[in-house]
mmCIF file of C-alpha atoms in Angstrom:
data_model
loop_
_atom_site.group_PDB
_atom_site.id
_atom_site.type_symbol
_atom_site.label_atom_id
_atom_site.label_comp_id
_atom_site.label_asym_id
_atom_site.label_seq_id
_atom_site.Cartn_x
_atom_site.Cartn_y
_atom_site.Cartn_z
ATOM 1 C CA MET A 1 -13.092 -83.353 54.884
ATOM 2 C CA LYS A 2 -10.001 -81.650 53.489
ATOM 3 C CA LEU A 3 -10.968 -78.345 55.173
ATOM 4 C CA LYS A 4 -11.532 -80.121 58.505
ATOM 5 C CA ALA A 5 -8.168 -81.933 58.319
ATOM 6 C CA GLU A 6 -6.341 -78.675 57.526
ATOM 7 C CA GLU A 7 -8.048 -76.848 60.417
ATOM 8 C CA THR A 8 -7.182 -79.706 62.823
ATOM 9 C CA LEU A 9 -3.510 -79.571 61.802
ATOM 10 C CA LEU A 10 -3.415 -75.759 62.103
ATOM 11 C CA SER A 11 -5.072 -75.983 65.508
ATOM 12 C CA GLU A 12 -2.390 -78.366 66.801
ATOM 13 C CA VAL A 13 0.428 -76.167 65.470
ATOM 14 C CA ILE A 14 -0.926 -72.950 67.016
ATOM 15 C CA HIS A 15 -1.813 -74.553 70.363
ATOM 16 C CA ASN A 16 1.750 -75.931 70.594
ATOM 17 C CA SER A 17 3.182 -72.472 69.944
ATOM 18 C CA PRO A 18 5.367 -71.053 72.766
ATOM 19 C CA PHE A 19 3.238 -67.883 72.606
ATOM 20 C CA THR A 20 0.605 -69.383 74.878
ATOM 21 C CA MET A 21 -1.120 -66.096 75.751
ATOM 22 C CA THR A 22 -1.950 -65.245 72.122
ATOM 23 C CA GLY A 23 -2.347 -68.758 70.705
ATOM 24 C CA PRO A 24 -6.124 -69.169 71.267
ATOM 25 C CA LEU A 25 -6.997 -65.758 69.811
ATOM 26 C CA LEU A 26 -4.733 -66.284 66.814
ATOM 27 C CA LEU A 27 -6.314 -69.684 66.255
ATOM 28 C CA ARG A 28 -9.851 -68.258 66.276
ATOM 29 C CA GLN A 29 -8.940 -65.473 63.849
ATOM 30 C CA PHE A 30 -6.944 -67.743 61.517
ATOM 31 C CA LEU A 31 -9.621 -70.432 61.322
ATOM 32 C CA LEU A 32 -12.298 -67.820 60.736
ATOM 33 C CA HIS A 33 -10.435 -66.292 57.791
ATOM 34 C CA HIS A 34 -9.547 -69.778 56.536
ATOM 35 C CA ARG A 35 -13.226 -70.682 56.378
ATOM 36 C CA LEU A 36 -14.111 -67.406 54.649
ATOM 37 C CA LEU A 37 -11.445 -67.978 52.001
ATOM 38 C CA PHE A 38 -12.631 -71.563 51.508
ATOM 39 C CA ARG A 39 -16.221 -70.347 51.107
ATOM 40 C CA ASN A 40 -15.264 -67.691 48.564
ATOM 41 C CA PHE A 41 -13.065 -70.116 46.624
ATOM 42 C CA ASN A 42 -15.872 -72.648 46.304
ATOM 43 C CA GLY A 43 -18.267 -69.921 45.157
ATOM 44 C CA LEU A 44 -15.893 -68.663 42.467
ATOM 45 C CA ALA A 45 -15.136 -72.182 41.280
ATOM 46 C CA VAL A 46 -18.659 -72.645 39.950
ATOM 47 C CA GLY A 47 -18.830 -69.156 38.456
ATOM 48 C CA ALA A 48 -21.195 -67.550 40.968
ATOM 49 C CA LEU A 49 -21.924 -67.383 44.635
ATOM 50 C CA PRO A 50 -24.774 -69.623 45.889
ATOM 51 C CA PRO A 51 -28.186 -68.004 46.405
ATOM 52 C CA PRO A 52 -29.031 -66.748 49.920
ATOM 53 C CA PRO A 53 -30.173 -69.596 52.214
ATOM 54 C CA PRO A 54 -33.851 -69.779 53.176
ATOM 55 C CA ARG A 55 -34.785 -67.958 56.365
ATOM 56 C CA ARG A 56 -35.659 -70.060 59.403
ATOM 57 C CA LEU A 57 -38.188 -69.064 62.012
ATOM 58 C CA CYS A 58 -35.838 -69.495 64.959
ATOM 59 C CA CYS A 59 -32.186 -69.881 65.819
ATOM 60 C CA CYS A 60 -31.104 -73.440 65.162
ATOM 61 C CA SER A 61 -28.095 -73.611 67.481
ATOM 62 C CA THR A 62 -27.757 -74.655 71.091
ATOM 63 C CA VAL A 63 -25.267 -71.819 71.591
ATOM 64 C CA PRO A 64 -26.826 -69.291 74.037
ATOM 65 C CA SER A 65 -28.285 -66.142 72.537
ATOM 66 C CA ASP A 66 -26.262 -62.950 73.019
ATOM 67 C CA GLN A 67 -29.078 -60.474 72.502
ATOM 68 C CA ALA A 68 -29.771 -59.762 76.180
ATOM 69 C CA ASP A 69 -26.190 -58.541 76.432
ATOM 70 C CA ASP A 70 -26.782 -55.830 73.811
ATOM 71 C CA ASN A 71 -30.456 -55.258 74.532
ATOM 72 C CA VAL A 72 -30.020 -52.421 77.047
ATOM 73 C CA THR A 73 -28.359 -50.182 74.466
ATOM 74 C CA SER A 74 -29.610 -51.354 71.094
ATOM 75 C CA THR A 75 -32.917 -49.455 71.199
ATOM 76 C CA SER A 76 -31.263 -46.037 71.073
ATOM 77 C CA SER A 77 -30.571 -44.219 67.803
ATOM 78 C CA ASN A 78 -27.679 -42.267 69.322
ATOM 79 C CA PRO A 79 -24.409 -43.765 67.941
ATOM 80 C CA ASN A 80 -22.643 -43.011 71.220
ATOM 81 C CA TYR A 81 -25.328 -44.470 73.492
ATOM 82 C CA VAL A 82 -23.211 -47.573 74.027
ATOM 83 C CA TRP A 83 -21.049 -45.530 76.372
ATOM 84 C CA LYS A 84 -22.250 -44.488 79.803
ATOM 85 C CA ALA A 85 -22.841 -40.777 80.111
ATOM 86 C CA LYS A 86 -20.660 -39.509 82.924
ATOM 87 C CA GLU A 87 -20.874 -36.088 84.475
ATOM 88 C CA ALA A 88 -17.666 -34.727 85.953
ATOM 89 C CA SER A 89 -18.069 -33.967 89.629
ATOM 90 C CA SER A 90 -16.792 -30.767 91.204
ATOM 91 C CA SER A 91 -14.135 -32.715 93.068
ATOM 92 C CA SER A 92 -12.718 -34.314 89.901
ATOM 93 C CA SER A 93 -10.502 -31.294 89.239
ATOM 94 C CA SER A 94 -8.265 -32.389 92.092
ATOM 95 C CA PHE A 95 -7.211 -35.423 90.037
ATOM 96 C CA GLN A 96 -6.227 -33.488 86.928
ATOM 97 C CA ASP A 97 -2.621 -33.074 88.046
ATOM 98 C CA ASP A 98 -2.200 -36.672 89.205
ATOM 99 C CA PRO A 99 0.271 -38.376 86.793
ATOM 100 C CA GLU A 100 -1.469 -41.746 87.109
ATOM 101 C CA TYR A 101 -4.835 -40.171 86.404
ATOM 102 C CA ARG A 102 -3.460 -38.418 83.325
ATOM 103 C CA LYS A 103 -1.983 -41.696 82.079
ATOM 104 C CA TRP A 104 -5.371 -43.339 82.453
ATOM 105 C CA LYS A 105 -7.188 -40.510 80.644
ATOM 106 C CA ASP A 106 -4.700 -40.661 77.772
ATOM 107 C CA LYS A 107 -5.155 -44.421 77.455
ATOM 108 C CA GLU A 108 -8.926 -44.060 77.724
ATOM 109 C CA GLU A 109 -8.915 -41.592 74.832
ATOM 110 C CA GLU A 110 -6.691 -43.920 72.802
ATOM 111 C CA ILE A 111 -9.090 -46.847 73.251
ATOM 112 C CA LEU A 112 -12.127 -44.720 72.398
ATOM 113 C CA LYS A 113 -10.510 -43.520 69.170
ATOM 114 C CA ASP A 114 -9.507 -47.082 68.318
ATOM 115 C CA ILE A 115 -12.981 -48.596 68.568
ATOM 116 C CA GLN A 116 -15.026 -45.581 67.455
ATOM 117 C CA PRO A 117 -15.156 -46.469 63.711
ATOM 118 C CA ILE A 118 -16.592 -49.963 64.216
ATOM 119 C CA VAL A 119 -18.952 -48.746 66.967
ATOM 120 C CA LEU A 120 -20.375 -46.029 64.709
ATOM 121 C CA LEU A 121 -20.723 -48.463 61.808
ATOM 122 C CA THR A 122 -22.512 -51.029 63.971
ATOM 123 C CA LYS A 123 -24.927 -48.470 65.402
ATOM 124 C CA ASP A 124 -25.657 -47.195 61.903
ATOM 125 C CA ILE A 125 -26.361 -50.737 60.677
ATOM 126 C CA LEU A 126 -28.688 -51.468 63.579
ATOM 127 C CA HIS A 127 -30.540 -48.177 64.010
ATOM 128 C CA SER A 128 -30.708 -46.424 60.645
ATOM 129 C CA ARG A 129 -32.778 -47.326 57.593
ATOM 130 C CA ARG A 130 -29.672 -48.547 55.856
ATOM 131 C CA TYR A 131 -30.869 -52.161 56.157
ATOM 132 C CA MET A 132 -34.353 -53.621 56.359
ATOM 133 C CA ASP A 133 -35.184 -56.403 58.835
ATOM 134 C CA GLY A 134 -33.779 -59.682 57.531
ATOM 135 C CA GLU A 135 -31.423 -58.026 55.044
ATOM 136 C CA GLN A 136 -27.874 -59.280 54.561
ATOM 137 C CA LEU A 137 -25.001 -56.817 54.891
ATOM 138 C CA SER A 138 -23.109 -55.573 51.873
ATOM 139 C CA ALA A 139 -19.756 -57.202 51.158
ATOM 140 C CA GLU A 140 -17.903 -54.164 52.552
ATOM 141 C CA ASP A 141 -19.933 -53.988 55.760
ATOM 142 C CA GLU A 142 -19.766 -57.761 56.227
ATOM 143 C CA LYS A 143 -15.968 -57.707 56.011
ATOM 144 C CA ALA A 144 -15.778 -54.898 58.585
ATOM 145 C CA VAL A 145 -18.088 -56.733 61.001
ATOM 146 C CA VAL A 146 -16.337 -60.094 60.574
ATOM 147 C CA ASP A 147 -12.807 -58.687 60.877
ATOM 148 C CA ASN A 148 -13.451 -56.215 63.707
ATOM 149 C CA LEU A 149 -16.229 -57.874 65.716
ATOM 150 C CA LEU A 150 -17.006 -61.532 65.024
ATOM 151 C CA ALA A 151 -13.336 -62.571 64.952
ATOM 152 C CA TYR A 152 -13.037 -61.455 68.597
ATOM 153 C CA HIS A 153 -16.216 -63.043 69.954
ATOM 154 C CA PRO A 154 -15.240 -65.448 72.787
ATOM 155 C CA ARG A 155 -17.298 -68.202 71.096
ATOM 156 C CA SER A 156 -16.830 -67.242 67.458
ATOM 157 C CA GLU A 157 -16.273 -70.811 66.278
ATOM 158 C CA ASP A 158 -19.474 -71.976 67.982
ATOM 159 C CA LYS A 159 -21.399 -69.106 66.419
ATOM 160 C CA ILE A 160 -20.103 -69.877 62.921
ATOM 161 C CA GLY A 161 -20.691 -73.609 63.301
ATOM 162 C CA CYS A 162 -20.631 -75.396 59.942
ATOM 163 C CA GLY A 163 -19.587 -72.256 58.075
ATOM 164 C CA LEU A 164 -20.287 -68.554 57.563
ATOM 165 C CA GLU A 165 -22.570 -67.676 54.654
ATOM 166 C CA SER A 166 -23.263 -64.016 55.496
ATOM 167 C CA ILE A 167 -24.036 -61.475 58.225
ATOM 168 C CA MET A 168 -27.652 -60.353 58.632
ATOM 169 C CA VAL A 169 -29.457 -57.693 60.650
ATOM 170 C CA ASP A 170 -32.880 -58.575 62.043
ATOM 171 C CA ARG A 171 -35.100 -58.532 65.116
ATOM 172 C CA HIS A 172 -34.465 -61.244 67.654
ATOM 173 C CA PRO A 173 -37.376 -63.692 68.124
ATOM 174 C CA GLN A 174 -37.306 -63.123 71.897
ATOM 175 C CA PHE A 175 -36.497 -59.379 71.871
ATOM 176 C CA ARG A 176 -38.709 -57.940 69.143
ATOM 177 C CA GLN A 177 -38.214 -54.331 70.244
ATOM 178 C CA SER A 178 -34.580 -54.266 69.118
ATOM 179 C CA ARG A 179 -32.389 -55.363 66.238
ATOM 180 C CA CYS A 180 -29.125 -57.279 66.352
ATOM 181 C CA LEU A 181 -26.528 -58.917 64.138
ATOM 182 C CA PHE A 182 -26.833 -62.544 63.074
ATOM 183 C CA VAL A 183 -24.434 -65.119 61.662
ATOM 184 C CA VAL A 184 -26.118 -66.870 58.724
ATOM 185 C CA ARG A 185 -24.593 -70.319 58.315
ATOM 186 C CA THR A 186 -24.015 -72.319 55.164
ATOM 187 C CA ASP A 187 -26.719 -74.815 56.170
ATOM 188 C CA GLY A 188 -29.338 -72.038 56.324
ATOM 189 C CA GLY A 189 -29.361 -71.716 60.106
ATOM 190 C CA TRP A 190 -28.740 -68.413 61.853
ATOM 191 C CA ILE A 191 -27.902 -67.151 65.331
ATOM 192 C CA ASP A 192 -27.354 -63.751 66.919
ATOM 193 C CA PHE A 193 -24.066 -62.497 68.351
ATOM 194 C CA SER A 194 -23.327 -59.591 70.676
ATOM 195 C CA TYR A 195 -21.169 -56.823 69.268
ATOM 196 C CA GLN A 196 -20.463 -55.659 72.834
ATOM 197 C CA LYS A 197 -18.972 -59.030 73.742
ATOM 198 C CA CYS A 198 -16.780 -58.776 70.659
ATOM 199 C CA LEU A 199 -15.613 -55.279 71.624
ATOM 200 C CA ARG A 200 -14.898 -56.254 75.220
ATOM 201 C CA GLU A 201 -12.807 -59.227 74.087
ATOM 202 C CA TYR A 202 -10.898 -57.039 71.630
ATOM 203 C CA ILE A 203 -10.131 -54.473 74.338
ATOM 204 C CA ARG A 204 -9.022 -57.169 76.788
ATOM 205 C CA ASP A 205 -6.648 -58.583 74.202
ATOM 206 C CA LYS A 206 -5.131 -55.290 72.995
ATOM 207 C CA TYR A 207 -5.191 -53.272 76.245
ATOM 208 C CA PRO A 208 -4.855 -55.861 79.044
ATOM 209 C CA MET A 209 -3.622 -53.373 81.664
ATOM 210 C CA HIS A 210 -6.555 -50.993 81.221
ATOM 211 C CA ALA A 211 -9.309 -53.188 79.802
ATOM 212 C CA GLU A 212 -11.340 -53.941 82.923
ATOM 213 C CA ARG A 213 -11.418 -50.332 84.064
ATOM 214 C CA PHE A 214 -12.431 -49.144 80.620
ATOM 215 C CA ILE A 215 -15.147 -51.795 80.315
ATOM 216 C CA ARG A 216 -16.431 -51.033 83.801
ATOM 217 C CA GLU A 217 -16.681 -47.312 83.088
ATOM 218 C CA HIS A 218 -17.926 -47.340 79.501
ATOM 219 C CA PHE A 219 -20.028 -50.422 78.854
ATOM 220 C CA ARG A 220 -23.549 -51.049 79.995
ATOM 221 C CA ARG A 221 -24.144 -54.666 80.857
ATOM 222 C CA GLY A 222 -27.217 -56.661 79.943
ATOM 223 C CA ARG A 223 -26.079 -59.881 81.580
ATOM 224 C CA SER A 224 -22.891 -61.664 82.580
ATOM 225 C CA ASP A 225 -20.837 -63.444 79.955
#
């Protein structure tokens, strides 16, 4: 009850902030970290973290599954498969001296360098033998995924639900040919989330002037958001 009251008060303060464009994103990130800190504090208070929750046979939430959004790319072992392969046409050289084109290419390179570390980590988690099906991520990998992906999911609070216990990699019940990331909740339930949705939201927030063009040119789409 105390955690809920604190989150409600923080929500009102942030939503009333004059920075209306960044308020919702700041709220999602702050509440997410607030819940993680509360979880860790409770675990340390009793001397040890609670044992992993029992696995369920299906997702327990009414929140729509994200897996179809990632499904078109998640079966490849190539870390860079998430990006569309584009061949330069013979006529493209005529744009090389265009100042606007050069500005776009510079920004495109900046965005690619920005997101490359988390993209490579995610592809390694999903496609290598680093984790078995149903295995929870290490503390280091979990922090990277939560901070750089889950915090930016457009429905992160719905995905986390009653609380975040851990991040797991497994095969989706409806898409057995591919693996995806799951939020494991404190009540033992679990639900998948799309790392591509998280990346797109991050890019839209940090690079609003170039986001849609970058997303259109570099992301494959499984379904609409």
